[in-house]
Amino acid sequence: MAVVAPILSSNPLHLLPSSFDPPYELIHSHPSLALLSKCRSLDTFKQIHSQFIKFGLHNTQFALSKLVEFCAVSPHGDLPYAVSIFNSIHNPNHVIYNMMIRGYSLSSTPSLSLHYYVNMLLSGLEPNSYTFPFLLKSCTRLPTADTGKQVHGQVLKFGLVDDVYAHTSLINMYAQHGDLDDARMMFDKSDYRDAVSFTALITGYASRGYVDEARELFDSIPIRDVVSWNAMIAGYAQTGRFDVALSLFHEMRKQRVSPNVSTMLSILSACAQRGDMETGGVVRSWIEEHGHGSNLKLLNAMIDMYAKCGDPDMARSLFDSIQEKDLVSWNVMIGGYAHASKYKEALQVFRLLLLNNVEPNDVTFLNVIPACAHLGALDLGKWIHTYVKKHYSEFPNEALWTSLINMYAKCGDIVAAKQIFRGVQRKSLACWNAMISGLGMHGDAAGAIDLFTEMANEGMKPDDITFVGVLSVCCHAGLVDLGREFFNTMIRDHGISPRLQHYGCMVDLLARAGQLEEAMSMVGTMEQEPDGAIWGSILGGCRLHKNVELGEYAAKILYSLEPGNPGNYVALSNIYAGAGRWDEVAKIRTYLNDAGLKKVPGSTSIEVDSVVHEFLVSDRTHPRSEEVYRMAEEVEEAVRVAGHVTDTSEVYYDVDREWKEGVVSEHSERLAIAYGLISTKAGTTLRIVKNLRVCGNCHAATKIISKIYNREIIARDRSRFHHFKDGRCSCMDYW
DNA sequence: GTAGGGTTAG
């Protein structure tokens, strides 16, 4: 008795029969229970569990339900452990069954909730008003609404359909499965509507793109809370209506509803897309005020926002300040640089990522590959191709192949582009488009047009981008009749209304061919306002075909469209020069000098041993500059000896060059080629990328260089490729 | 004693 007495006094529950639930207060005040509510790990939980056993608490349904709740529901819990406790319980009550159902509704196997529901019925218990919200949560997470519909029958059977919680859960279940009509019917039937039931339906509409329906509901909610606002804002952001998303955000603030992290993530994405750095700044202050400065998701979204709003330096400093970067941080930074046309920086960050032993993924590559394409960084592109083949051949991301096709084409390796294209099993429209425009860039008109036919034969319907591809092929090759035919087919047979780019190709094609009247009448039929490129084509055509009057007209329009672009003045001055109107030429030159208008300087890059070297006009900053200039002079002399006479007429007419670009032998492409000649083995193909169009003299000289130095030179300029070999160019001197 | 709407960034 002496041994038993202290136990009895300290543990009055120990001797109670297991089926008996003692008074609430007795258990609720037990210290072990307080421990459980503070428990944050499974190890601690196990200690608490043994205390429960020691004190006999485990014989009470209340205590057991608390144990099961922790294991099944808490993020620190463990569902299998909950199962083992559950299995040790003789007659689990409602709460315990409900907790198991709830636990599975949060698990990766929500269907097992059903198992507990069925057993609950078999044990003779009826579901109560708590059961269906949990069970329907599981149904919401199942792939189809079938089970949910059966559960709906159960809700009716047990007379709980008017219960607010069960009812809202049903609305949500139907809404999440896209059965919006059923969800709507349930919603309309209920006579108790609040922010939660409204929002369940709104989310259903918004997440499936029915933003306007969602908005109508949203506007009729009696009380909106932050979740309702978020659902609406996210709906607009995901359907590309970023302006509306942003204005809703400002409205929400005006109505003094506090945003939360979800709001801010949607808003940052909208800011990024709309270039709204001001609202982005509001978000930044909010993050700092609310102590979310270390929320990585928010920080990554901020980096993305700054980069896409045109401040990649701010993005970078934020990126550098993050200690624990994840892959998304790297991807947004790389993508941010690429978006800001800072391709070299994008590749630098990519190299840094590899140096930090971070494993890239497909998103990384979808950002890096276009950067390689822009820079003509073929070696890095090839390395990525090898990596992609190794890692993604089993789970191919089709966009990756398309991106690689585009990269190879833009880096001048059209053979490799074709190889990938032929290897792609199920070719998407984007894939066909990439190959067609790739062939187009390389001047392979026949190849591109064959592919267009092949595509049609395979039942793939061309879109507006496909037609930009084929029309630009016709433009590069001077195929006027075919171009006209494609243009008409596009409108007539495919119902595609021409966009600026289509008109751009056609006007350029016609203007070059000297069909200035037809070109002008096409401009007249345009629905949209013709842009600078179109008037530029007219002006270029006037220069080629010596039409002063129309040239003056086009130039005047261009002056107002592009006031800062000296190229238009230069082009008109060339037309005047061709007509011998030297006084006009002089006037323009004086104007340009007075206005201080500067043309974008020519720059050419060349990749040698995976490093991209960039040369500007008369550039002397390269470490091997002296050797480069010596080689450039040698080349110039060799070209002269080979019989090339610098086209003095062009130099004479081209005020621009005299004025800005200096001597032809210091053009950036000459420097890049000279560098290529001194830094690669004899016979190696040189691949160069120029930011402007190649000039006539450099084109002629490069043909000769390809012959006397026995090098294939593949040059990409602003609009297309030139393959120089044995003294000829693939463009047949038409460009 | 347990409950309904949101898993977020590229």
XYZ file of C-alpha atoms (C1' of nucleotides) in Angstrom:
745
model
C 0.000 0.000 0.000
C 2.898 2.293 0.741
C 4.024 1.971 -2.882
C 0.599 2.380 -4.404
C -0.471 5.414 -2.421
C 1.856 7.986 -4.022
C 0.894 6.763 -7.469
C -2.711 7.105 -6.624
C -2.274 10.580 -5.301
C -0.189 11.830 -8.178
C -2.079 10.012 -10.870
C -5.784 9.833 -10.197
C -6.509 8.757 -13.762
C -4.407 5.629 -13.645
C -7.041 3.356 -12.216
C -9.944 4.510 -14.275
C -11.468 2.053 -16.738
C -10.352 2.691 -20.333
C -13.829 3.269 -21.721
C -14.499 5.976 -19.235
C -13.809 9.576 -20.162
C -13.072 11.592 -17.042
C -14.238 15.158 -16.629
C -12.835 17.563 -19.205
C -11.102 19.793 -16.670
C -9.139 16.975 -15.135
C -7.418 16.104 -18.374
C -7.303 19.523 -19.908
C -5.252 20.850 -17.037
C -2.790 17.982 -17.178
C 0.774 19.259 -17.662
C 1.603 16.672 -20.356
C -1.030 18.195 -22.552
C 0.496 21.624 -22.282
C 3.757 20.062 -23.417
C 2.039 18.579 -26.464
C 0.766 21.935 -27.620
C 4.314 23.271 -27.569
C 5.818 20.165 -29.191
C 7.850 20.855 -32.339
C 9.507 17.515 -33.076
C 8.682 13.851 -33.253
C 11.369 12.988 -30.671
C 9.802 15.292 -28.117
C 6.444 13.875 -29.048
C 7.609 10.349 -28.245
C 8.708 11.473 -24.787
C 5.347 13.109 -24.239
C 3.613 9.980 -25.489
C 5.460 7.858 -22.919
C 4.452 10.330 -20.210
C 0.839 9.922 -21.348
C 1.202 6.159 -20.882
C 2.934 6.632 -17.540
C 0.104 8.790 -16.260
C -2.564 6.613 -17.803
C -3.792 9.420 -20.029
C -3.650 7.138 -23.032
C -6.721 5.349 -21.789
C -8.883 8.354 -22.455
C -10.393 9.145 -25.833
C -9.600 12.789 -25.285
C -5.909 12.265 -24.753
C -5.712 9.780 -27.597
C -7.392 12.206 -29.937
C -4.762 14.793 -29.009
C -1.971 12.311 -29.740
C -3.503 11.365 -33.069
C -4.099 15.014 -33.905
C -0.478 15.887 -33.378
C 0.837 13.008 -35.464
C -1.682 13.280 -38.266
C -2.113 17.020 -38.621
C 0.875 18.873 -37.210
C 3.652 19.663 -39.664
C 6.027 18.140 -37.106
C 3.998 14.973 -36.904
C 4.234 11.640 -38.640
C 1.249 9.999 -40.258
C 2.434 6.353 -39.940
C 2.889 7.008 -36.231
C -0.681 8.281 -36.089
C -1.771 5.039 -37.774
C 0.004 2.945 -35.176
C -1.642 4.863 -32.348
C -4.995 4.657 -34.100
C -4.634 0.875 -34.481
C -4.057 0.507 -30.768
C -7.336 2.217 -29.930
C -10.303 -0.042 -29.274
C -13.267 2.072 -30.169
C -12.060 5.309 -31.679
C -14.585 8.124 -31.351
C -15.645 10.755 -33.869
C -12.797 13.087 -33.118
C -10.198 10.408 -33.631
C -11.706 9.226 -36.917
C -12.033 12.805 -38.060
C -8.375 13.455 -37.256
C -7.273 10.453 -39.305
C -9.409 11.623 -42.225
C -7.969 15.092 -41.883
C -4.438 13.732 -41.632
C -4.785 11.898 -44.922
C -6.407 14.907 -46.559
C -3.088 16.690 -45.985
C -0.967 13.733 -47.067
C 0.329 12.610 -50.428
C -2.329 9.858 -50.428
C -5.581 11.713 -49.801
C -7.613 8.767 -51.102
C -6.863 6.876 -47.869
C -9.165 9.292 -46.034
C -11.968 7.315 -47.618
C -10.719 4.168 -45.959
C -11.121 5.757 -42.524
C -14.492 7.177 -43.460
C -15.772 3.740 -44.473
C -14.393 2.121 -41.312
C -16.004 4.830 -39.263
C -19.376 3.944 -40.750
C -18.694 0.237 -40.282
C -17.899 0.827 -36.614
C -21.384 2.215 -36.226
C -20.490 5.904 -35.986
C -22.313 8.449 -38.105
C -20.291 11.243 -39.663
C -20.736 14.594 -37.945
C -20.414 18.139 -39.188
C -16.628 18.018 -38.847
C -16.216 14.895 -40.935
C -17.185 16.222 -44.370
C -14.971 19.293 -44.516
C -11.988 16.994 -43.987
C -13.220 14.269 -46.294
C -14.081 16.751 -49.046
C -10.639 18.306 -48.744
C -9.285 14.894 -49.736
C -11.767 14.662 -52.605
C -10.609 18.070 -53.823
C -7.095 16.749 -54.083
C -8.060 13.624 -56.050
C -7.574 13.680 -59.831
C -11.303 13.645 -60.642
C -14.523 14.791 -59.013
C -16.026 11.275 -59.087
C -15.332 10.438 -55.461
C -16.352 13.917 -54.438
C -19.730 13.393 -56.069
C -20.227 10.169 -54.098
C -19.299 11.977 -50.912
C -21.816 14.658 -51.875
C -24.418 11.850 -51.776
C -23.258 10.946 -48.278
C -23.582 14.569 -47.164
C -27.182 14.545 -48.363
C -27.844 11.169 -46.791
C -26.698 12.329 -43.388
C -28.572 15.588 -43.675
C -25.532 17.829 -43.422
C -25.917 19.651 -46.728
C -27.099 22.813 -45.009
C -24.155 22.836 -42.666
C -22.089 25.893 -43.677
C -18.790 24.092 -43.480
C -19.857 21.004 -45.410
C -21.629 23.160 -47.916
C -18.643 25.429 -48.546
C -16.432 22.393 -48.806
C -18.689 21.026 -51.530
C -18.580 24.308 -53.449
C -14.838 24.292 -53.184
C -14.557 20.660 -54.252
C -16.568 21.255 -57.428
C -14.819 24.560 -58.113
C -11.359 23.058 -57.786
C -12.267 20.254 -60.175
C -13.493 22.747 -62.726
C -17.120 21.684 -62.378
C -17.996 25.330 -62.180
C -21.667 24.883 -62.996
C -22.103 22.424 -60.125
C -20.139 24.700 -57.842
C -22.300 27.604 -58.897
C -25.470 25.642 -58.290
C -24.391 24.745 -54.783
C -23.427 28.346 -54.168
C -26.730 29.719 -55.442
C -28.669 27.251 -53.286
C -27.084 28.277 -50.022
C -28.685 30.999 -48.014
C -25.614 31.646 -45.963
C -22.851 33.237 -48.018
C -19.723 34.772 -46.656
C -16.227 35.661 -47.841
C -15.170 32.021 -47.648
C -17.861 30.540 -49.875
C -17.604 33.438 -52.305
C -13.858 33.046 -52.491
C -14.052 29.299 -53.047
C -16.111 29.933 -56.161
C -14.063 32.933 -57.256
C -10.879 30.892 -57.063
C -12.493 28.217 -59.207
C -13.419 30.712 -61.895
C -10.207 32.711 -61.705
C -7.856 29.731 -61.762
C -9.491 28.474 -64.931
C -9.237 31.771 -66.699
C -12.818 32.947 -66.196
C -11.639 36.150 -64.589
C -14.645 38.183 -65.625
C -17.066 35.760 -63.979
C -14.833 35.774 -60.918
C -14.851 39.554 -60.899
C -18.606 39.736 -61.038
C -18.802 37.614 -57.890
C -15.981 39.512 -56.282
C -17.815 42.783 -56.757
C -20.881 41.343 -55.019
C -19.140 39.954 -51.928
C -20.495 41.639 -48.817
C -17.156 41.419 -47.009
C -13.888 40.764 -48.787
C -10.867 39.566 -46.916
C -7.294 39.233 -48.019
C -7.853 35.762 -49.499
C -10.637 37.072 -51.745
C -8.434 39.910 -52.963
C -5.552 37.537 -53.544
C -7.682 35.139 -55.566
C -8.797 37.972 -57.800
C -5.365 39.548 -58.154
C -3.732 36.198 -58.906
C -6.459 35.480 -61.444
C -5.695 38.683 -63.339
C -1.939 38.170 -63.061
C -2.179 34.630 -64.419
C -4.300 35.654 -67.378
C -1.864 38.355 -68.350
C -4.039 41.272 -67.247
C -1.283 42.749 -65.144
C -2.605 46.297 -65.199
C -5.889 45.208 -63.659
C -4.032 43.122 -61.074
C -1.987 46.170 -60.102
C -4.950 48.512 -59.921
C -6.816 46.003 -57.737
C -3.812 45.954 -55.442
C -3.940 49.736 -55.090
C -7.697 49.564 -54.519
C -7.157 46.943 -51.840
C -4.697 49.188 -50.031
C -7.114 52.087 -50.295
C -9.732 49.941 -48.592
C -7.234 49.225 -45.813
C -7.072 45.473 -46.379
C -3.609 44.319 -45.359
C -1.847 42.372 -48.072
C 0.148 39.278 -47.223
C 3.013 37.331 -48.763
C 0.765 35.724 -51.395
C -0.517 39.128 -52.467
C 2.990 40.446 -52.804
C 4.194 37.515 -54.871
C 1.398 38.028 -57.396
C 2.020 41.765 -57.401
C 5.754 41.442 -57.916
C 5.107 39.200 -60.882
C 2.691 41.780 -62.320
C 5.214 44.574 -61.690
C 7.852 42.558 -63.517
C 5.611 42.050 -66.516
C 4.430 45.653 -66.663
C 7.720 47.267 -65.770
C 6.054 48.933 -62.786
C 8.998 49.639 -60.526
C 7.044 52.156 -58.466
C 4.618 49.529 -57.171
C 7.621 47.232 -56.861
C 9.086 49.774 -54.457
C 5.885 49.740 -52.410
C 6.277 45.973 -52.105
C 9.889 46.359 -51.046
C 8.964 48.728 -48.208
C 6.206 46.362 -47.147
C 8.669 43.461 -47.023
C 11.042 45.447 -44.846
C 8.308 46.757 -42.541
C 6.816 43.326 -42.010
C 10.076 41.488 -41.417
C 9.964 39.341 -44.538
C 13.478 40.368 -45.536
C 14.662 36.784 -45.471
C 11.740 35.226 -47.344
C 13.569 33.715 -50.288
C 10.514 33.515 -52.504
C 9.863 37.213 -52.055
C 13.516 38.055 -52.612
C 13.614 36.039 -55.814
C 10.464 37.717 -57.035
C 12.068 41.089 -56.230
C 15.174 40.225 -58.250
C 12.943 39.280 -61.147
C 10.966 42.503 -60.762
C 14.034 44.767 -60.762
C 15.622 43.010 -63.715
C 12.461 43.084 -65.802
C 11.776 46.717 -64.855
C 15.056 47.676 -66.454
C 17.285 47.832 -63.395
C 19.448 44.713 -63.645
C 22.113 46.325 -61.425
C 19.670 46.638 -58.542
C 18.613 43.051 -59.220
C 22.241 41.987 -59.067
C 22.976 43.742 -55.807
C 19.932 42.086 -54.256
C 21.054 38.756 -55.689
C 24.566 39.210 -54.292
C 23.172 40.061 -50.867
C 21.380 36.728 -50.537
C 23.492 34.216 -48.636
C 21.356 31.133 -49.162
C 20.476 31.388 -52.831
C 18.419 28.624 -54.349
C 18.198 27.610 -57.992
C 15.347 30.031 -58.609
C 17.547 32.912 -57.415
C 20.126 31.938 -60.020
C 17.518 31.447 -62.710
C 15.817 34.813 -62.196
C 19.186 36.559 -62.192
C 20.297 34.859 -65.413
C 16.896 35.390 -67.007
C 16.902 38.997 -65.773
C 20.179 39.758 -67.506
C 18.979 38.029 -70.656
C 15.770 40.057 -70.536
C 17.800 43.260 -70.224
C 19.858 42.174 -73.273
C 22.884 41.788 -70.993
C 23.811 38.451 -72.473
C 27.441 38.458 -71.414
C 26.431 39.070 -67.819
C 23.853 36.280 -68.092
C 26.558 33.853 -69.144
C 28.890 35.114 -66.417
C 26.279 34.353 -63.772
C 25.711 30.948 -65.355
C 29.438 30.194 -65.079
C 29.318 31.355 -61.457
C 26.442 28.955 -60.852
C 28.504 26.061 -62.200
C 31.503 27.159 -60.111
C 29.273 27.071 -57.029
C 28.326 23.467 -57.858
C 24.682 24.365 -58.272
C 22.854 21.893 -60.478
C 21.114 23.777 -63.297
C 17.689 22.734 -64.545
C 15.634 23.209 -67.688
C 14.578 26.724 -66.680
C 18.243 27.676 -66.341
C 18.881 26.431 -69.840
C 15.833 28.113 -71.293
C 17.397 31.365 -70.066
C 21.008 30.609 -70.968
C 20.527 29.128 -74.438
C 19.004 32.295 -75.960
C 21.895 34.262 -74.419
C 24.315 31.929 -76.239
C 22.264 32.436 -79.391
C 22.487 36.222 -79.139
C 26.208 36.239 -78.501
C 26.982 33.497 -80.966
C 28.566 31.546 -78.119
C 28.581 28.245 -79.957
C 31.019 26.393 -77.677
C 28.972 27.044 -74.564
C 25.829 26.221 -76.533
C 27.337 22.881 -77.533
C 28.313 22.143 -73.950
C 24.729 22.778 -72.878
C 23.471 20.576 -75.689
C 25.614 17.711 -74.405
C 24.384 18.311 -70.873
C 20.764 18.405 -71.994
C 21.171 15.174 -73.977
C 22.611 13.474 -70.908
C 20.041 14.747 -68.412
C 16.838 15.244 -70.323
C 16.759 12.532 -72.965
C 14.343 10.510 -70.862
C 12.137 13.419 -69.920
C 12.626 15.725 -72.835
C 11.449 19.257 -72.389
C 10.372 20.014 -75.906
C 10.973 23.742 -75.495
C 14.612 22.921 -74.795
C 15.087 21.317 -78.208
C 13.401 24.253 -79.898
C 15.658 26.592 -78.006
C 18.732 24.594 -79.074
C 17.621 24.597 -82.729
C 17.325 28.350 -82.532
C 20.703 28.632 -80.814
C 22.543 26.526 -83.412
C 20.892 28.429 -86.232
C 21.798 31.792 -84.714
C 25.334 30.625 -83.955
C 25.764 29.737 -87.591
C 25.725 25.945 -87.258
C 22.666 25.217 -89.344
C 23.754 21.580 -89.814
C 23.565 20.929 -86.078
C 20.206 22.720 -85.965
C 18.869 20.396 -88.661
C 20.182 17.342 -86.816
C 18.317 18.229 -83.647
C 15.210 19.096 -85.596
C 15.167 15.694 -87.311
C 15.646 13.975 -83.961
C 12.667 15.592 -82.243
C 9.904 13.013 -82.032
C 6.800 15.114 -81.705
C 7.534 18.479 -83.204
C 5.610 21.409 -81.840
C 4.649 24.407 -83.918
C 7.421 26.385 -82.208
C 9.888 23.715 -83.286
C 8.870 23.964 -86.956
C 8.933 27.735 -86.729
C 12.444 27.756 -85.261
C 13.750 25.544 -88.071
C 12.018 27.468 -90.834
C 13.258 30.836 -89.656
C 16.686 29.298 -88.986
C 16.942 28.196 -92.607
C 15.631 31.603 -93.612
C 18.361 33.408 -91.701
C 20.918 31.367 -93.576
C 19.402 32.304 -96.875
C 18.277 28.745 -97.620
C 15.023 29.763 -99.231
C 14.439 26.406 -100.893
C 15.024 24.541 -97.641
C 12.687 26.804 -95.686
C 9.914 26.573 -98.252
C 10.264 22.771 -98.498
C 9.929 22.600 -94.750
C 6.838 24.767 -94.866
C 5.304 22.280 -97.304
C 6.414 19.302 -95.225
C 4.856 20.863 -92.180
C 1.534 21.296 -93.966
C 1.701 17.676 -95.177
C 2.090 16.517 -91.597
C -1.091 18.320 -90.708
C 0.568 21.072 -88.694
C -1.134 24.422 -89.152
C 1.166 27.402 -89.610
C 0.655 30.467 -87.418
C 1.621 34.123 -87.746
C 5.187 33.373 -86.667
C 5.558 30.706 -89.356
C 4.609 33.311 -91.922
C 7.093 35.813 -90.554
C 9.632 33.050 -91.198
C 8.691 32.299 -94.798
C 8.108 35.941 -95.692
C 11.516 36.918 -94.373
C 13.040 34.095 -96.438
C 11.430 35.579 -99.541
C 12.677 38.973 -98.437
C 16.285 37.787 -98.016
C 16.244 35.955 -101.347
C 14.398 38.638 -103.266
C 11.536 36.258 -104.161
C 8.914 38.880 -104.884
C 6.213 36.748 -106.516
C 6.474 33.960 -103.980
C 6.383 36.445 -101.131
C 3.224 37.993 -102.487
C 1.700 34.521 -102.787
C 2.548 33.586 -99.199
C 1.176 36.878 -97.955
C -2.136 36.323 -99.727
C -2.338 32.663 -98.665
C -1.802 33.681 -95.086
C -4.755 36.040 -95.147
C -7.079 34.114 -97.437
C -6.473 30.460 -96.539
C -5.315 30.721 -92.960
C -7.341 33.672 -91.767
C -4.307 35.284 -90.191
C -4.442 39.051 -90.232
C -1.048 40.488 -91.089
C 0.930 42.073 -88.291
C 3.611 44.742 -88.497
C 6.309 42.152 -89.092
C 4.477 40.644 -92.074
C 3.997 44.063 -93.625
C 7.615 44.804 -92.813
C 8.797 41.820 -94.888
C 6.490 42.612 -97.785
C 7.281 46.313 -97.925
C 10.993 45.601 -97.721
C 10.738 42.941 -100.436
C 8.790 45.205 -102.788
C 10.854 48.303 -102.086
C 14.150 46.545 -102.750
C 12.763 45.122 -105.954
C 11.954 48.651 -107.019
C 8.193 48.149 -106.782
C 7.891 51.316 -104.758
C 4.362 52.048 -105.855
C 3.079 48.652 -104.772
C 5.044 48.972 -101.525
C 3.344 52.291 -100.824
C -0.090 50.976 -101.602
C 0.559 48.117 -99.164
C 1.459 50.666 -96.509
C -1.853 52.333 -97.321
C -3.823 49.141 -96.639
C -2.314 48.577 -93.198
C -4.683 48.622 -90.276
C -1.965 49.482 -87.816
C 0.286 52.516 -87.853
C 3.391 51.715 -89.962
C 6.500 51.723 -87.778
C 10.033 52.940 -88.356
C 11.135 49.650 -89.902
C 8.521 49.961 -92.634
C 9.346 53.569 -93.519
C 13.005 52.591 -93.283
C 12.408 49.938 -95.961
C 10.728 52.519 -98.184
C 13.614 54.896 -97.641
C 16.126 52.123 -98.399
C 14.231 51.250 -101.569
C 14.295 54.893 -102.625
C 18.037 54.940 -102.120
C 18.560 51.815 -104.250
C 16.181 52.992 -106.954
C 17.048 56.668 -106.793
C 13.643 58.052 -105.939
C 14.281 61.421 -104.312
C 10.689 62.545 -103.924
C 9.365 59.496 -102.091
C 12.623 59.301 -100.149
C 12.075 62.806 -98.784
C 8.517 61.889 -97.830
C 9.573 58.704 -96.000
C 12.469 60.473 -94.299
C 10.192 63.206 -92.986
C 7.937 60.609 -91.350
C 10.952 58.796 -89.944
C 12.328 61.999 -88.422
C 9.220 62.275 -86.281
C 8.989 58.548 -85.520
C 12.657 58.172 -84.576
C 14.008 61.630 -83.785
C 17.201 60.251 -82.268
C 18.169 57.983 -85.147
C 20.796 59.540 -87.418
C 20.560 56.597 -89.834
C 17.499 58.132 -91.480
C 19.310 61.419 -92.125
C 22.270 59.513 -93.511
C 20.038 57.490 -95.818
C 18.385 60.597 -97.253
C 21.745 62.285 -97.619
C 22.881 59.278 -99.655
C 19.862 59.678 -101.908
C 20.752 63.350 -102.398
C 24.364 62.412 -103.083
C 23.228 59.925 -105.709
C 21.263 62.705 -107.383
C 24.202 65.086 -107.157
C 22.429 67.476 -104.792
C 25.493 68.264 -102.753
C 24.062 71.298 -101.019
C 21.411 69.093 -99.429
C 24.082 66.583 -98.448
C 26.043 69.303 -96.705
C 22.948 70.619 -94.904
C 22.216 67.216 -93.416
C 25.817 66.747 -92.374
C 25.814 70.104 -90.624
C 22.527 69.289 -88.941
C 23.825 65.961 -87.657
C 26.986 67.536 -86.298
C 25.072 70.350 -84.631
C 22.474 68.022 -83.139
C 25.234 65.713 -81.915
C 23.330 62.651 -83.098
C 25.473 59.559 -82.807
C 24.826 56.260 -84.513
C 25.006 53.032 -82.544
C 28.664 52.078 -82.870
C 29.358 48.954 -84.885
C 30.461 45.996 -82.820
C 31.408 42.471 -83.771
C 32.061 39.517 -81.527
C 33.878 36.287 -82.135
C 34.082 33.258 -79.889
C 37.499 31.677 -79.498
C 38.013 28.807 -77.049
C 34.609 29.420 -75.468
C 35.377 33.058 -74.733
C 33.421 35.745 -76.555
C 35.622 38.658 -77.686
C 33.890 41.851 -78.685
C 35.392 44.526 -80.929
C 34.035 48.016 -81.516
C 34.913 50.261 -84.440
C 38.534 51.407 -84.119
C 38.630 49.557 -80.808
C 42.056 49.342 -79.117
C 41.029 47.871 -75.792
C 41.651 44.217 -76.573
C 44.725 42.828 -74.794
C 46.148 41.684 -78.158
C 45.144 44.900 -79.862
C 48.546 45.556 -81.417
C 48.705 42.143 -83.087
C 45.091 42.513 -84.182
C 45.802 45.816 -85.933
C 48.958 44.478 -87.532
C 46.929 41.557 -88.901
C 44.094 43.834 -90.017
C 46.567 45.940 -92.002
C 48.132 42.831 -93.521
C 44.684 41.612 -94.523
C 43.777 44.975 -96.018
C 46.916 44.915 -98.097
C 46.344 41.318 -99.229
C 42.788 42.157 -100.212
C 44.015 45.150 -102.182
C 46.673 43.066 -103.929
C 43.988 40.482 -104.773
C 42.340 43.201 -106.784
C 39.630 44.557 -104.530
C 39.032 48.207 -105.056
C 37.309 49.878 -102.136
C 34.000 51.095 -103.407
C 34.804 54.771 -103.257
C 31.374 55.756 -104.420
C 29.833 54.178 -101.374
C 32.438 55.631 -99.064
C 32.011 58.978 -100.715
C 28.264 58.914 -100.421
C 28.230 57.483 -96.962
C 28.597 60.582 -94.894
C 27.922 58.464 -91.894
C 31.019 56.374 -92.274
C 33.298 59.292 -92.928
C 31.728 61.065 -90.052
C 31.505 58.290 -87.546
C 32.858 54.915 -88.492
C 36.299 55.987 -89.630
C 38.389 53.998 -92.029
C 36.924 50.818 -93.415
C 39.876 48.702 -92.320
C 39.020 49.515 -88.700
C 35.409 48.346 -88.967
C 34.615 46.021 -86.123
C 34.185 42.976 -88.365
C 37.690 43.474 -89.777
C 39.118 43.522 -86.265
C 37.169 40.427 -85.233
C 38.271 38.548 -88.357
C 41.888 39.637 -87.801
C 41.671 38.353 -84.226
C 40.186 35.089 -85.474
C 43.008 34.677 -87.969
C 45.758 35.126 -85.363
C 44.143 33.089 -82.614
C 42.869 29.946 -84.332
C 44.491 27.118 -86.271
C 44.729 27.384 -90.039
C 41.539 26.310 -91.741
C 39.291 26.803 -88.688
C 35.890 28.256 -89.531
C 35.463 31.773 -88.149
C 32.065 32.691 -86.761
C 31.390 36.346 -86.177
C 28.343 38.249 -84.978
C 27.805 41.873 -85.922
C 25.276 44.193 -84.302
C 24.577 46.186 -87.490
C 24.290 45.224 -91.109
C 27.523 44.391 -92.831
C 28.704 47.180 -95.125
C 29.326 46.703 -98.824
C 33.079 47.057 -98.608
C 33.445 44.643 -95.738
C 31.203 42.166 -97.551
C 33.366 42.293 -100.662
C 36.577 42.148 -98.635
C 35.374 39.194 -96.555
C 34.666 37.216 -99.702
C 38.296 37.743 -100.746
C 39.603 36.969 -97.247
C 37.761 33.648 -97.300
C 39.617 32.747 -100.470
C 43.155 33.980 -99.816
C 43.285 32.785 -96.193
C 41.349 29.633 -97.002
C 38.827 30.137 -94.205
C 35.128 29.656 -94.106
C 33.723 32.753 -92.439
C 30.185 32.638 -91.116
C 28.954 36.104 -90.316
C 25.699 37.018 -88.655
C 24.546 40.572 -89.030
C 21.457 42.322 -87.796
C 19.166 40.554 -90.151
C 20.739 37.384 -91.526
C 23.727 35.122 -92.119
C 26.453 35.337 -94.698
C 28.510 32.204 -95.374
C 31.757 33.276 -96.984
C 33.706 30.526 -98.713
C 36.174 30.384 -101.633
C 35.571 34.003 -102.480
C 31.765 33.774 -102.553
C 28.933 34.510 -100.198
C 25.778 32.463 -99.662
C 23.650 35.596 -100.009
C 24.700 35.897 -103.664
C 25.356 39.560 -102.919
C 21.676 40.264 -102.336
C 20.979 41.476 -98.852
C -11.761 18.704 -27.940
C -11.720 18.737 -34.444
C -14.049 22.642 -39.289
C -14.900 25.675 -44.943
C -11.608 29.623 -49.340
C -4.999 30.614 -50.643
C 1.303 26.336 -51.390
C 3.462 31.437 -53.024
C 9.329 32.691 -57.291
C 11.958 31.251 -62.511
